PDB file of C-alpha atoms and ligand atoms in Angstrom:
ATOM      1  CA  UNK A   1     -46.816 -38.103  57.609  1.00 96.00           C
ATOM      2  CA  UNK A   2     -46.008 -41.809  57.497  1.00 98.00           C
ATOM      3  CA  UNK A   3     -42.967 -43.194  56.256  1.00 98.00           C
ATOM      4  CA  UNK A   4     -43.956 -46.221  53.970  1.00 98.00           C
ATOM      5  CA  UNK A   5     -41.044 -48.489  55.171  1.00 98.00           C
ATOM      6  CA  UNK A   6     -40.493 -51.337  51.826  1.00 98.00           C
ATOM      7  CA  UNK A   7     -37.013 -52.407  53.455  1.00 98.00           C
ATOM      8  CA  UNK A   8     -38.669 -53.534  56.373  1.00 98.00           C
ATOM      9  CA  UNK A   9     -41.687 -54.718  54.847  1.00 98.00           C
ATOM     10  CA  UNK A  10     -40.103 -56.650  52.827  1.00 98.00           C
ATOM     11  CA  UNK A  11     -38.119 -58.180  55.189  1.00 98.00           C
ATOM     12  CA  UNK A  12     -40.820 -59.407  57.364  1.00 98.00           C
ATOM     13  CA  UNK A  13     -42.386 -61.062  53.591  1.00 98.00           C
ATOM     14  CA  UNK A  14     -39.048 -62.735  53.050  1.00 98.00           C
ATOM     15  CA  UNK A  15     -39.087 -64.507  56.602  1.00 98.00           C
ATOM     16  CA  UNK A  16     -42.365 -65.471  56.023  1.00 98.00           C
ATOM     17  CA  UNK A  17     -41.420 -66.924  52.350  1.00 98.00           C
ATOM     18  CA  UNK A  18     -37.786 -68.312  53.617  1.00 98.00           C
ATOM     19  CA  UNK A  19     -40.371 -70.441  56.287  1.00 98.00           C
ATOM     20  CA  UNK A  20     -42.361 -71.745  53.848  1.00 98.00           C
ATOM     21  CA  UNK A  21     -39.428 -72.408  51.381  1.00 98.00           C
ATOM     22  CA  UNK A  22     -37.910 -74.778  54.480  1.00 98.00           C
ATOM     23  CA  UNK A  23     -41.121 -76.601  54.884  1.00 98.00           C
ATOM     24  CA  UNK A  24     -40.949 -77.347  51.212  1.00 98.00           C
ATOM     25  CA  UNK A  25     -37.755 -78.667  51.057  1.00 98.00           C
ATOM     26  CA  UNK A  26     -38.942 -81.122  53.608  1.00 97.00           C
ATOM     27  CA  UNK A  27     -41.481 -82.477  50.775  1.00 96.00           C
ATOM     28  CA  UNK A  28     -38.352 -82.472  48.068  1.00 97.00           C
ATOM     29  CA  UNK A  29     -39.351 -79.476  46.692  1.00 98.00           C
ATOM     30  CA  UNK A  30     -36.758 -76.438  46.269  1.00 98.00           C
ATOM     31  CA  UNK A  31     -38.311 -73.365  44.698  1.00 98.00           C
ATOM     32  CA  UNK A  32     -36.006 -72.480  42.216  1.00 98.00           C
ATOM     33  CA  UNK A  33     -35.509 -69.126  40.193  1.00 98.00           C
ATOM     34  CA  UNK A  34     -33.603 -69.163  36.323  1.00 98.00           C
ATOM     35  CA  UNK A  35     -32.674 -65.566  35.947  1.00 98.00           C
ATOM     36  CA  UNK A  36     -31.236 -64.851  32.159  1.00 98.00           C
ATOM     37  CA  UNK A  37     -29.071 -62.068  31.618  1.00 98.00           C
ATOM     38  CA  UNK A  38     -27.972 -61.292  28.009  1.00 98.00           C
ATOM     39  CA  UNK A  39     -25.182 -58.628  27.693  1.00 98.00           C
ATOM     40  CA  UNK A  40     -23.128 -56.637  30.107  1.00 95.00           C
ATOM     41  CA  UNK A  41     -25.620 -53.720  31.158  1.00 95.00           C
ATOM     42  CA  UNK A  42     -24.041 -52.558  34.473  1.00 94.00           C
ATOM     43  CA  UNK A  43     -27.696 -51.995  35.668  1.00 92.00           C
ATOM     44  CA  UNK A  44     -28.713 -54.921  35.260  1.00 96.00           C
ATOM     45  CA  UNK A  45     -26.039 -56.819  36.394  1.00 97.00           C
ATOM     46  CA  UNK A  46     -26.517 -55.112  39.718  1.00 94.00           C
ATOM     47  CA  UNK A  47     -30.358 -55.943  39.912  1.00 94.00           C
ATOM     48  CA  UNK A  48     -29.229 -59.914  39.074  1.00 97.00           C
ATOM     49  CA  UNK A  49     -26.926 -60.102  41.510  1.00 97.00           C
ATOM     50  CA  UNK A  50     -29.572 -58.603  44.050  1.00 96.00           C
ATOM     51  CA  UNK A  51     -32.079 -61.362  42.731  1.00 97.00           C
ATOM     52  CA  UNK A  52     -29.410 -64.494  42.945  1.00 97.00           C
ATOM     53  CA  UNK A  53     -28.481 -63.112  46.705  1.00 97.00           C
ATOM     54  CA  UNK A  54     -32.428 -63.291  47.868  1.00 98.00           C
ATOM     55  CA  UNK A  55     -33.114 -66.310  46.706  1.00 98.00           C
ATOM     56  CA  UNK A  56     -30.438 -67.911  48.469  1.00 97.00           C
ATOM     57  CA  UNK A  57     -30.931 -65.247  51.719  1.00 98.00           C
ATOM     58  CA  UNK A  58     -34.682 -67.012  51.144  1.00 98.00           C
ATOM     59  CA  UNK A  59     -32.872 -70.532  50.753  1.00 98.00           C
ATOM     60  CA  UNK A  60     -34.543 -71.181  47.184  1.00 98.00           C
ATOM     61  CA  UNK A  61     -32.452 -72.164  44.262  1.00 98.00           C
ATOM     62  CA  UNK A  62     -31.153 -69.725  42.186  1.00 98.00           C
ATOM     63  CA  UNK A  63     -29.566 -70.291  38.843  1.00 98.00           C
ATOM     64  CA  UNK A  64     -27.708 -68.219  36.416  1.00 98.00           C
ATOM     65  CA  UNK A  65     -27.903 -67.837  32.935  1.00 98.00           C
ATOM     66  CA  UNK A  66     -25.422 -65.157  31.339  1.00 98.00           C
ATOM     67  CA  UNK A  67     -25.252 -64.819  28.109  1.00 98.00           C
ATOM     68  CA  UNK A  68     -23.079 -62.066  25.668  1.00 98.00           C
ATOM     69  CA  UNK A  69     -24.311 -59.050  24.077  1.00 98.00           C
ATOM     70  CA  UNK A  70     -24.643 -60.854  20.288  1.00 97.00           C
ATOM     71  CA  UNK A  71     -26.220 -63.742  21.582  1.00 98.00           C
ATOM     72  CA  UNK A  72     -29.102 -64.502  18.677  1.00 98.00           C
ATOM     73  CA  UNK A  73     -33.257 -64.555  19.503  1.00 98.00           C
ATOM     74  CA  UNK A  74     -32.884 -68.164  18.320  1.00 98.00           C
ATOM     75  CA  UNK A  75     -30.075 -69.143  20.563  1.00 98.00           C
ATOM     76  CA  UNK A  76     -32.255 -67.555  23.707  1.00 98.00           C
ATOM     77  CA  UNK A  77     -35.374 -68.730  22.589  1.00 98.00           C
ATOM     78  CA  UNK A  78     -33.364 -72.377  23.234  1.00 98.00           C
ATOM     79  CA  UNK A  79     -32.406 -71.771  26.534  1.00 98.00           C
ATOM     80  CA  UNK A  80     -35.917 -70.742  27.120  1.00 98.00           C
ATOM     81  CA  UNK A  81     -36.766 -74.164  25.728  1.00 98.00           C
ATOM     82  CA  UNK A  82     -34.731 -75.922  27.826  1.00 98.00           C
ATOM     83  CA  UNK A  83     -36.139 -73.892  31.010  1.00 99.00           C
ATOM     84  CA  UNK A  84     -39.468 -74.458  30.318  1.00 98.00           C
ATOM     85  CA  UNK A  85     -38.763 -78.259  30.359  1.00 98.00           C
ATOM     86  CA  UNK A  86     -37.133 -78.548  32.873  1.00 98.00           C
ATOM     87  CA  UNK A  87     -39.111 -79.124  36.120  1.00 98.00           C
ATOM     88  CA  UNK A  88     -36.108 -78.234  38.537  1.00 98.00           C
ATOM     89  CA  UNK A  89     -36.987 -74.458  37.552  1.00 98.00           C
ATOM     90  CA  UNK A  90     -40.034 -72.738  39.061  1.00 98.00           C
ATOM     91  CA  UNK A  91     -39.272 -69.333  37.804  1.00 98.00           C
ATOM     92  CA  UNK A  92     -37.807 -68.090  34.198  1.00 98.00           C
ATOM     93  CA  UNK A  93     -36.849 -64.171  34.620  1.00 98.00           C
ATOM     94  CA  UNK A  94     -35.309 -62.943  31.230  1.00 98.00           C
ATOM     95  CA  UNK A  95     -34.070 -59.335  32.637  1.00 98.00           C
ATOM     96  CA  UNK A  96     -35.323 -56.163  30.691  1.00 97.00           C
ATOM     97  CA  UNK A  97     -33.555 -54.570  28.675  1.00 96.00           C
ATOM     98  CA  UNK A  98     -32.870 -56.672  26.019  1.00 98.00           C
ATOM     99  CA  UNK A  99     -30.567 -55.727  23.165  1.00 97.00           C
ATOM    100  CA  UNK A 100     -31.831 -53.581  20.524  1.00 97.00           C
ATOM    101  CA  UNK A 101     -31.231 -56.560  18.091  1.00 98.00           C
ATOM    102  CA  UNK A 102     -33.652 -58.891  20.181  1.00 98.00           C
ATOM    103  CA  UNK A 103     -37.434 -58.593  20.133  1.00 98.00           C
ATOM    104  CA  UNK A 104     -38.169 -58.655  23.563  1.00 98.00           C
ATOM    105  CA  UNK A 105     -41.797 -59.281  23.241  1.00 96.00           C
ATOM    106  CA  UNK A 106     -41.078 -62.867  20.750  1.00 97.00           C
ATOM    107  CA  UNK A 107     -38.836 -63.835  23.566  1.00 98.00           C
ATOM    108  CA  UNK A 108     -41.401 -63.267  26.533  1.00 98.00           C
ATOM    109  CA  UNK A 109     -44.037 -64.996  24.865  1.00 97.00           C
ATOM    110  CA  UNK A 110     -41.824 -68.264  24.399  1.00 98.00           C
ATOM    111  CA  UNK A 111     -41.880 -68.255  28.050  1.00 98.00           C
ATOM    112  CA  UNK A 112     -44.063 -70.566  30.223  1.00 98.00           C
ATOM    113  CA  UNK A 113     -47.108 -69.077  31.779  1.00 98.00           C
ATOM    114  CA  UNK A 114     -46.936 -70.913  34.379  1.00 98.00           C
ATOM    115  CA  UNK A 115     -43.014 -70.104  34.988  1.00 98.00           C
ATOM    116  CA  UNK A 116     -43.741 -66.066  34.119  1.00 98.00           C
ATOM    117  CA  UNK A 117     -42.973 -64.961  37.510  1.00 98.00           C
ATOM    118  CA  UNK A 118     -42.633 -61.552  35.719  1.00 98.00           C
ATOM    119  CA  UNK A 119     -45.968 -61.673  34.837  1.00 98.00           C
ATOM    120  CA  UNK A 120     -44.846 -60.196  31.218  1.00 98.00           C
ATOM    121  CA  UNK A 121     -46.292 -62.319  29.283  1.00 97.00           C
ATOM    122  CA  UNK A 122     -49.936 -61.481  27.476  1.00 97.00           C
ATOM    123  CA  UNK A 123     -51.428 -64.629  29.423  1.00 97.00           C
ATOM    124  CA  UNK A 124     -50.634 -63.415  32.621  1.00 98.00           C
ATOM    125  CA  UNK A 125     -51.370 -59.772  31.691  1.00 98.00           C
ATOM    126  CA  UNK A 126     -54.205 -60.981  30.164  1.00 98.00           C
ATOM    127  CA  UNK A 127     -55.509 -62.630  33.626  1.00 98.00           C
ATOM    128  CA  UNK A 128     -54.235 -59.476  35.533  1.00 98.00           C
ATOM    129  CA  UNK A 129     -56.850 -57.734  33.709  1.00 98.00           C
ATOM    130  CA  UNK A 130     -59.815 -60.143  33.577  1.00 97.00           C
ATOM    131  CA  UNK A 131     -59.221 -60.604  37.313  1.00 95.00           C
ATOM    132  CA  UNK A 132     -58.021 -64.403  36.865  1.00 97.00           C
ATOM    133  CA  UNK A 133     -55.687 -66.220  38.480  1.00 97.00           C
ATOM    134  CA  UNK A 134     -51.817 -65.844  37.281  1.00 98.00           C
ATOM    135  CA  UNK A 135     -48.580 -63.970  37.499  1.00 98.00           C
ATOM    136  CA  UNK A 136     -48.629 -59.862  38.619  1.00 98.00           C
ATOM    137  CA  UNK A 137     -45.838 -57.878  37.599  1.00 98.00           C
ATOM    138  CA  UNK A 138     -43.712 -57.508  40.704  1.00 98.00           C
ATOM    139  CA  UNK A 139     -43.389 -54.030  41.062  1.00 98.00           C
ATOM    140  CA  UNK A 140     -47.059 -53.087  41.071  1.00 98.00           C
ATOM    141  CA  UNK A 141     -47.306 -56.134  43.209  1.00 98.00           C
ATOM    142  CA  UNK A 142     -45.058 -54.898  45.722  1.00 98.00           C
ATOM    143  CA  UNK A 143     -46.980 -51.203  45.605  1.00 99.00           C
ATOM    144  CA  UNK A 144     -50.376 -53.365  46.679  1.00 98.00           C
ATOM    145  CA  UNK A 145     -48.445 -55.097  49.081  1.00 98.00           C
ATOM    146  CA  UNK A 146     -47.547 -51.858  50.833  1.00 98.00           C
ATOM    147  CA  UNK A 147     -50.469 -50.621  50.825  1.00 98.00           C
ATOM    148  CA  UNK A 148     -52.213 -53.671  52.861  1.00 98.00           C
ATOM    149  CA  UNK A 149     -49.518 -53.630  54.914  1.00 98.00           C
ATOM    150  CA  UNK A 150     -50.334 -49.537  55.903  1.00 98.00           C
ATOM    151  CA  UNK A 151     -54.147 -50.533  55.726  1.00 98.00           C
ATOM    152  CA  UNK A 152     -54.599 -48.349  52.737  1.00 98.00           C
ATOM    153  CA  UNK A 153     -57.547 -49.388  50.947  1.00 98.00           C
ATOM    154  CA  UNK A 154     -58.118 -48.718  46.918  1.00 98.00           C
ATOM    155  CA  UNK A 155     -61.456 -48.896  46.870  1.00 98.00           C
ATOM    156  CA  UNK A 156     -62.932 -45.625  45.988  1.00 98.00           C
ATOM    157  CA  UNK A 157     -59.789 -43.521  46.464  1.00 98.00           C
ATOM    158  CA  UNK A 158     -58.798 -41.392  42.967  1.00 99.00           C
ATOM    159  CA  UNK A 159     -55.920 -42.803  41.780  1.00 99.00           C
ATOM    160  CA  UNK A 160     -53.182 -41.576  39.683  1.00 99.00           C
ATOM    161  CA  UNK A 161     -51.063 -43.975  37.993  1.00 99.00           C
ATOM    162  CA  UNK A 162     -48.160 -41.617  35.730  1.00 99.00           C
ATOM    163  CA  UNK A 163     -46.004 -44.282  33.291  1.00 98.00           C
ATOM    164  CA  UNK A 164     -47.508 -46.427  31.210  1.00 98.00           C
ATOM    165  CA  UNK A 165     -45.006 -49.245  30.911  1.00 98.00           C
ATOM    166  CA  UNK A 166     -46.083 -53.159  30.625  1.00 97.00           C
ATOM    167  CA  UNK A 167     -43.796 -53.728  33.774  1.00 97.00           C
ATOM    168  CA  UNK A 168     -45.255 -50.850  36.076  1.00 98.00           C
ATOM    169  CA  UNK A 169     -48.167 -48.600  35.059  1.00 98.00           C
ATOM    170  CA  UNK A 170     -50.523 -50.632  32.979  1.00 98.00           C
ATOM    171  CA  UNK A 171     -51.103 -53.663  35.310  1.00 98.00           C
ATOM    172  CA  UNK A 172     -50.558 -51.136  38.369  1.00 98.00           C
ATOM    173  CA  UNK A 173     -53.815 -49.384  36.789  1.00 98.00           C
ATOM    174  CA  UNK A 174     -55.315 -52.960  36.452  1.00 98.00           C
ATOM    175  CA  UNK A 175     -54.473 -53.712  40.110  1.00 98.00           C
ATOM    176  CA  UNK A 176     -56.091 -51.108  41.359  1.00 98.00           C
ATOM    177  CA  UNK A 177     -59.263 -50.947  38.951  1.00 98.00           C
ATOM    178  CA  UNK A 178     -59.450 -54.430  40.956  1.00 98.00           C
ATOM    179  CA  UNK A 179     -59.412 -53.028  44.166  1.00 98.00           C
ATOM    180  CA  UNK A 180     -62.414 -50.254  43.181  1.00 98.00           C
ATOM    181  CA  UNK A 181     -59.691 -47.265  43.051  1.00 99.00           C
ATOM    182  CA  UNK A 182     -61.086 -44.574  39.932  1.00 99.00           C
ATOM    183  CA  UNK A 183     -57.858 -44.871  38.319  1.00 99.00           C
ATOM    184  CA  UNK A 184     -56.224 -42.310  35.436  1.00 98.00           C
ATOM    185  CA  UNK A 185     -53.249 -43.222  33.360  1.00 98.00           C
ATOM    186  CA  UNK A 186     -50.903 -39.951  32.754  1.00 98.00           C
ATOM    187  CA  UNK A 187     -48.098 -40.512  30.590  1.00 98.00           C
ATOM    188  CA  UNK A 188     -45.656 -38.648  28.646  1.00 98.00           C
ATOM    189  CA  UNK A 189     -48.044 -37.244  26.344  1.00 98.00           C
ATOM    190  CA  UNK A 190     -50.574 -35.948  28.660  1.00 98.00           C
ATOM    191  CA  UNK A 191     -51.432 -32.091  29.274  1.00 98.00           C
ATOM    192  CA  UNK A 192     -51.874 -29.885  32.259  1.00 96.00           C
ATOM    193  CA  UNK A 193     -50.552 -33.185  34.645  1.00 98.00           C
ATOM    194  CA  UNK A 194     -51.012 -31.246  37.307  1.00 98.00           C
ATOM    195  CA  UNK A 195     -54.555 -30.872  37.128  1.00 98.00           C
ATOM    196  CA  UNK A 196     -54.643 -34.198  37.108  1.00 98.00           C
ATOM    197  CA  UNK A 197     -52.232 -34.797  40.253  1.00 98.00           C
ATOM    198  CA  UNK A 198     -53.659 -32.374  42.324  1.00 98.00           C
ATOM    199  CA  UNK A 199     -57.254 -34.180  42.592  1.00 98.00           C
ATOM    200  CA  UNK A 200     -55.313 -37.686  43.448  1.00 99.00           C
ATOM    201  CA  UNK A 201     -55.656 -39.200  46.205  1.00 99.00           C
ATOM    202  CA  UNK A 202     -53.063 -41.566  45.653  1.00 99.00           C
ATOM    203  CA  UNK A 203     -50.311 -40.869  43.629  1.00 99.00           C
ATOM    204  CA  UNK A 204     -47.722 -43.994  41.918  1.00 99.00           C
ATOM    205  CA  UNK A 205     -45.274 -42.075  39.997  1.00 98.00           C
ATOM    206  CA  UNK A 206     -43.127 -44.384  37.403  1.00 98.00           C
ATOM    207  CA  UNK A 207     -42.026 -41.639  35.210  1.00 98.00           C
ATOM    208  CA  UNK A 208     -38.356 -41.809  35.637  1.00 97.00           C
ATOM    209  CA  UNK A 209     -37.328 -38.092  36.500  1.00 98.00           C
ATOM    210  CA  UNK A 210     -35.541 -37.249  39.564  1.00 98.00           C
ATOM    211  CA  UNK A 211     -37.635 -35.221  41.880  1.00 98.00           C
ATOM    212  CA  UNK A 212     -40.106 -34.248  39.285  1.00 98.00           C
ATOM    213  CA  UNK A 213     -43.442 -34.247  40.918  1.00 98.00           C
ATOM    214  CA  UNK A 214     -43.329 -31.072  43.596  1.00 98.00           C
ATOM    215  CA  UNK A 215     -45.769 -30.240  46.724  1.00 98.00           C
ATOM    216  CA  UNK A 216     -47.527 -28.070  44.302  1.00 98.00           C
ATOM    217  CA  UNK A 217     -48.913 -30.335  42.220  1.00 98.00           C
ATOM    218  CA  UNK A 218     -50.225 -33.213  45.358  1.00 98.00           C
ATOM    219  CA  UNK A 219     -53.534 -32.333  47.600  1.00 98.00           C
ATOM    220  CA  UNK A 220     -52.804 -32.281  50.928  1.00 98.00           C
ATOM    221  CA  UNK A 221     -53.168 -35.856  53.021  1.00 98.00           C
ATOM    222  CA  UNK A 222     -52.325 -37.525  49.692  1.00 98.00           C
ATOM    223  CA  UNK A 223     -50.713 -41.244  49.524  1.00 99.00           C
ATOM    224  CA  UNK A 224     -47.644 -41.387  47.643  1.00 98.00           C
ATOM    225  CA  UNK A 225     -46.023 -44.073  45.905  1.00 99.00           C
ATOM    226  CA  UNK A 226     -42.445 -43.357  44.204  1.00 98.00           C
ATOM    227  CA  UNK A 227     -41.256 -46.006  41.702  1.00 98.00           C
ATOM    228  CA  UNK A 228     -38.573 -43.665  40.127  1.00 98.00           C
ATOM    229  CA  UNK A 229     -34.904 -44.405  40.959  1.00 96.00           C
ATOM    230  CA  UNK A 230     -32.687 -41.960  39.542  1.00 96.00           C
ATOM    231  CA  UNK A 231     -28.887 -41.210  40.017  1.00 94.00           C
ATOM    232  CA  UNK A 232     -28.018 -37.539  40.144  1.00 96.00           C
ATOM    233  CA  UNK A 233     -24.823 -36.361  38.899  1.00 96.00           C
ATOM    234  CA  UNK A 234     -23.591 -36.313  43.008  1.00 96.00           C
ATOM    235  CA  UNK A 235     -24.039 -39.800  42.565  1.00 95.00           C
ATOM    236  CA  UNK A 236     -27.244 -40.098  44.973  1.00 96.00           C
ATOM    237  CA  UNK A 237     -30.117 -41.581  44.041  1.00 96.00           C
ATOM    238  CA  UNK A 238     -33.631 -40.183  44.611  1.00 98.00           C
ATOM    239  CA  UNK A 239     -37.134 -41.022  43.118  1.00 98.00           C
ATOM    240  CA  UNK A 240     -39.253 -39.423  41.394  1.00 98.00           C
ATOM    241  CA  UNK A 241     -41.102 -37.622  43.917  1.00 98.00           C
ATOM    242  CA  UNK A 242     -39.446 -34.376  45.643  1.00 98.00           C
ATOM    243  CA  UNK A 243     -39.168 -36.442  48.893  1.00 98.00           C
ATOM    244  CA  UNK A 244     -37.873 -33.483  51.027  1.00 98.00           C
ATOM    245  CA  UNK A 245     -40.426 -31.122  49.962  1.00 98.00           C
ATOM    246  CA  UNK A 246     -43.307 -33.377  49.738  1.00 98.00           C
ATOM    247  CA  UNK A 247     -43.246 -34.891  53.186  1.00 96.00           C
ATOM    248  CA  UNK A 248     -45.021 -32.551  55.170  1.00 96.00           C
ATOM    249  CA  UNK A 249     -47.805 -32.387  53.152  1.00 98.00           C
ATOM    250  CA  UNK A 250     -49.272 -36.041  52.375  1.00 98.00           C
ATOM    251  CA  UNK A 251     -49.969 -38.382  54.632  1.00 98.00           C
ATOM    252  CA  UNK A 252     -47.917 -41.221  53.330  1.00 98.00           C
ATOM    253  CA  UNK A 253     -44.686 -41.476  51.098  1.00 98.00           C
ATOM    254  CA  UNK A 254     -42.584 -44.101  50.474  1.00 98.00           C
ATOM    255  CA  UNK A 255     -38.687 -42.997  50.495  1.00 98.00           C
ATOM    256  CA  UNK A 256     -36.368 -44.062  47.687  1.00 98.00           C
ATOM    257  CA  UNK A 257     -34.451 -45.948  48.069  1.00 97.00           C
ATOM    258  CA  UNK A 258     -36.094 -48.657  50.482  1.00 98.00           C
ATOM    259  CA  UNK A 259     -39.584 -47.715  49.723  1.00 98.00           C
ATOM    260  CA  UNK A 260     -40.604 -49.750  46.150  1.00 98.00           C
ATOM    261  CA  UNK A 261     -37.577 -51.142  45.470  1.00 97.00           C
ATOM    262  CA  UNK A 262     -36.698 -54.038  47.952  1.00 97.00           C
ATOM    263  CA  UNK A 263     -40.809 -54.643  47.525  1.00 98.00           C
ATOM    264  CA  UNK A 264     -40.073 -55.890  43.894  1.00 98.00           C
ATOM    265  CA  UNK A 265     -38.147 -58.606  44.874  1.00 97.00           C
ATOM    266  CA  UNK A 266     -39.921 -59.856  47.811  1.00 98.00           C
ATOM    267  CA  UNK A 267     -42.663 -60.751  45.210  1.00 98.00           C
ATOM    268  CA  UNK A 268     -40.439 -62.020  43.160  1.00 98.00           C
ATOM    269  CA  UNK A 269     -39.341 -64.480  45.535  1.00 98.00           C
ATOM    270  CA  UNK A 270     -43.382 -65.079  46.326  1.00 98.00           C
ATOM    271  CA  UNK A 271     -44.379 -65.444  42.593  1.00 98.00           C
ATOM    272  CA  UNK A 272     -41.549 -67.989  42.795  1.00 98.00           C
ATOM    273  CA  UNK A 273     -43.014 -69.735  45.789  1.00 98.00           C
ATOM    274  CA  UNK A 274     -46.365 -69.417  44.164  1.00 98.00           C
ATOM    275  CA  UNK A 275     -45.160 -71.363  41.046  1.00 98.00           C
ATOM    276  CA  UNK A 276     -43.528 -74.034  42.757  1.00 98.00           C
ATOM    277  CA  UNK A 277     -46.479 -74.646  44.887  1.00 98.00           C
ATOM    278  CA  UNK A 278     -48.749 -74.193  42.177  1.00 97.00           C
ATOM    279  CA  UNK A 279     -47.040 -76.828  39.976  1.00 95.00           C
ATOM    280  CA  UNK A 280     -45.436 -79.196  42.644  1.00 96.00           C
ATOM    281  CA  UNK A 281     -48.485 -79.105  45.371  1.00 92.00           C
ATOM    282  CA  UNK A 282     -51.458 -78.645  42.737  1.00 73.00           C
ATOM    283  CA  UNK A 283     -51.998 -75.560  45.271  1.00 59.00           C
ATOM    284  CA  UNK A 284     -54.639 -72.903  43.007  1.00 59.00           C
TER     285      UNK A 284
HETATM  286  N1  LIG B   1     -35.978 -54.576  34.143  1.00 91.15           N
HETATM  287  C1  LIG B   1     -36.424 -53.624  34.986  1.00 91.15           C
HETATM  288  N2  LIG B   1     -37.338 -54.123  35.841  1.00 91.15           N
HETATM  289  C2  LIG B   1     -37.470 -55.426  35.541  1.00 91.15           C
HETATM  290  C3  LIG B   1     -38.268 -56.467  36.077  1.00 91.15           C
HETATM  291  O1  LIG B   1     -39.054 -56.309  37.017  1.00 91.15           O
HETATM  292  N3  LIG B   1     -38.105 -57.682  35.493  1.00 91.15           N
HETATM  293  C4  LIG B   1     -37.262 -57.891  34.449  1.00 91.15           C
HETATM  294  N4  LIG B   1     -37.193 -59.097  33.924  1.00 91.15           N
HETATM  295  N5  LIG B   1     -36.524 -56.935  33.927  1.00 91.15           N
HETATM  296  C5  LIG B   1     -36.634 -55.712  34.473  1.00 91.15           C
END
C-alpha cells in the first residue's frame, strides 16, 4: 500500500506558487484573496483562519471580511459589489455555510467569474463540465492533483464518486469523466452501495460518516480517496474510510487528516494565482 501524502504534496505546490507569487510582485502584481465570513460558525472560522495563514505563508494578500450572523443578502450582495470592482482582489471566497436566512446560491452567482476561485458559480461549473477553461472546485481539484502527483491515471479506471455535493462530488465526477475514468455517482439514496464499491477501482468517498466504508465493500489493489473529516466523540478526527482496516488491502489511500485536506487549499492559493495572472498578465 501507498500512503497518498496531501501534507507534503501540498507543500511542495505551495513553494512552487509562493515562487511565482515573488516573481509577480516584481511586476506590481500581489495575488490577493477576499475571504467573507458571515456569522460565528466555529468550523468555519477555523478553515478561514487556515486560508488567511497560507496566503500570507504563500506571500499573497489576504483580506478579511467578517461579517455577523443577521447580516442581510442585500448588505452581502454589496460587499460582493465592491469586491468585484475592485482590481486589488484576485479571489472572492464567500465560505459555505451560509445562514439559513441567506440564499447561498443568489449570493454565489453575484460573484465574478473570473474572481470564483471556488469555482461555485454555474459559469465555472458550467465550463468544468463542457471541458472549458475556468475555475474547479478546490477539493476535487486537489483529489486530481494527487493523483498526477502518484501517476494515477483516470482514464479507463471505474470510478466511484459517493456525495453528490456542488463543492465535491458533482464536478469531481466531471473531472474525471474528463480524464476518461467510467464514473458512477452514489449518494444517499442509492441501494446495495456496496455492489457498487466493490467493482471500483477508485474510490472518492465525500459522504461525511466516520469510518463508514469497510475492507468489505473495496476490491483488492483499489485507489482510495477520503474526503470525509469527522470528529468522534474522543475528539479525533478520521475520514470516511476505515483507514486502519482498509490499508492492507488497496493499493493507495490517502490518510485523514493530511491526505485531501491541506490539498484544498493549495489550489486555492493556485486558482488565486491563476486569476491574478489571468486578469493582470492576459495569461489564458
Ligand atoms: N465550506 C466547506 N468547504 C468549502 C469550500 O471549499 N469553499 C467555501 N467557500 N466554503 C466551504
Amino acid at each position: 500500500m501507498t500512503l497518498i501524502d496531501g501534507k507534503a504534496t501540498s507543500q511542495k505546490i505551495k513553494d512552487e506558487i509562493k515562487n511565482e507569487v515573488i516573481k509577480l510582485k516584481q511586476k506590481g502584481i500581489t495575488p490577493t484573496l477576499a475571504v467573507i465570513l458571515v456569522g460565528d460558525d466555529p468550523a468555519s472560522q477555523t478553515y478561514v483562519a487556515s486560508k488567511q495563514k497560507a496566503c500570507l505563508a504563500c506571500q499573497m494578500g489576504s483580506v478579511m471580511h467578517k461579517l455577523s450572523a443577521n447580516t442581510t443578502e442585500q448588505e452581502l450582495i454589496s460587499l460582493i459589489d465592491v469586491l468585484n470592482a475592485d482590481d486589488s482582489i484576485d479571489g472572492i471566497l464567500v465560505q459555505l455555510p451560509l445562514p439559513k436566512h441567506i440564499n447561498t446560491n443568489e449570493i454565489l452567482r453575484k460573484i465574478d467569474p473570473k474572481k470564483d476561485v471556488d469555482g461555485f458559480c454555474a459559469q465555472n461549473m458550467g465550463a468544468l463540465v463542457s471541458g472549458l477553461n475556468g475555475f474547479v472546485p478546490c477539493t476535487p481539484l486537489g483529489i486530481m492533483e494527487l493523483l498526477k502527483q502518484y501517476n494515477i491515471n483516470p482514464q479507463g479506471l471505474n470510478a466511484l464518486v459517493i456525495g453528490r455535493s456542488n463543492i465535491v462530488g458533482k464536478p469531481m465526477a466531471a473531472l474525471l469523466l474528463n480524464a476518461g475514468a467510467t464514473v458512477t455517482i452514489a449518494h444517499s439514496k442509492t441501494k446495495n452501495l456496496a455492489d457498487l464499491s466493490k467493482n471500483a477501482d477508485l474510490i472518492i468517498a465525500a459522504i461525511g460518516k466516520a469510518n463508514f466504508i469497510k475492507p468489505e465493500m473495496v476490491k483488492e489493489g483499489a485507489i482510495i480517496i477520503d474526503v470525509g473529516i469527522n470528529r468522534l466523540e474522543n475528539g479525533k478526527l478520521v475520514g470516511d474510510c476505515d483507514f486502519e482496516n482498509l490499508k492492507d488491502k488497496c493499493d493507495f489511500i490517502t490518510p485523514v487528516p493530511g491526505g485531501v485536506g491541506p490539498m484544498t487549499i493549495a489550489m486555492l492559493l493556485s486558482n488565486t494565482l491563476k486569476s491574478a495572472k489571468e486578469r493582470k498578465l492576459n495569461e489564458r
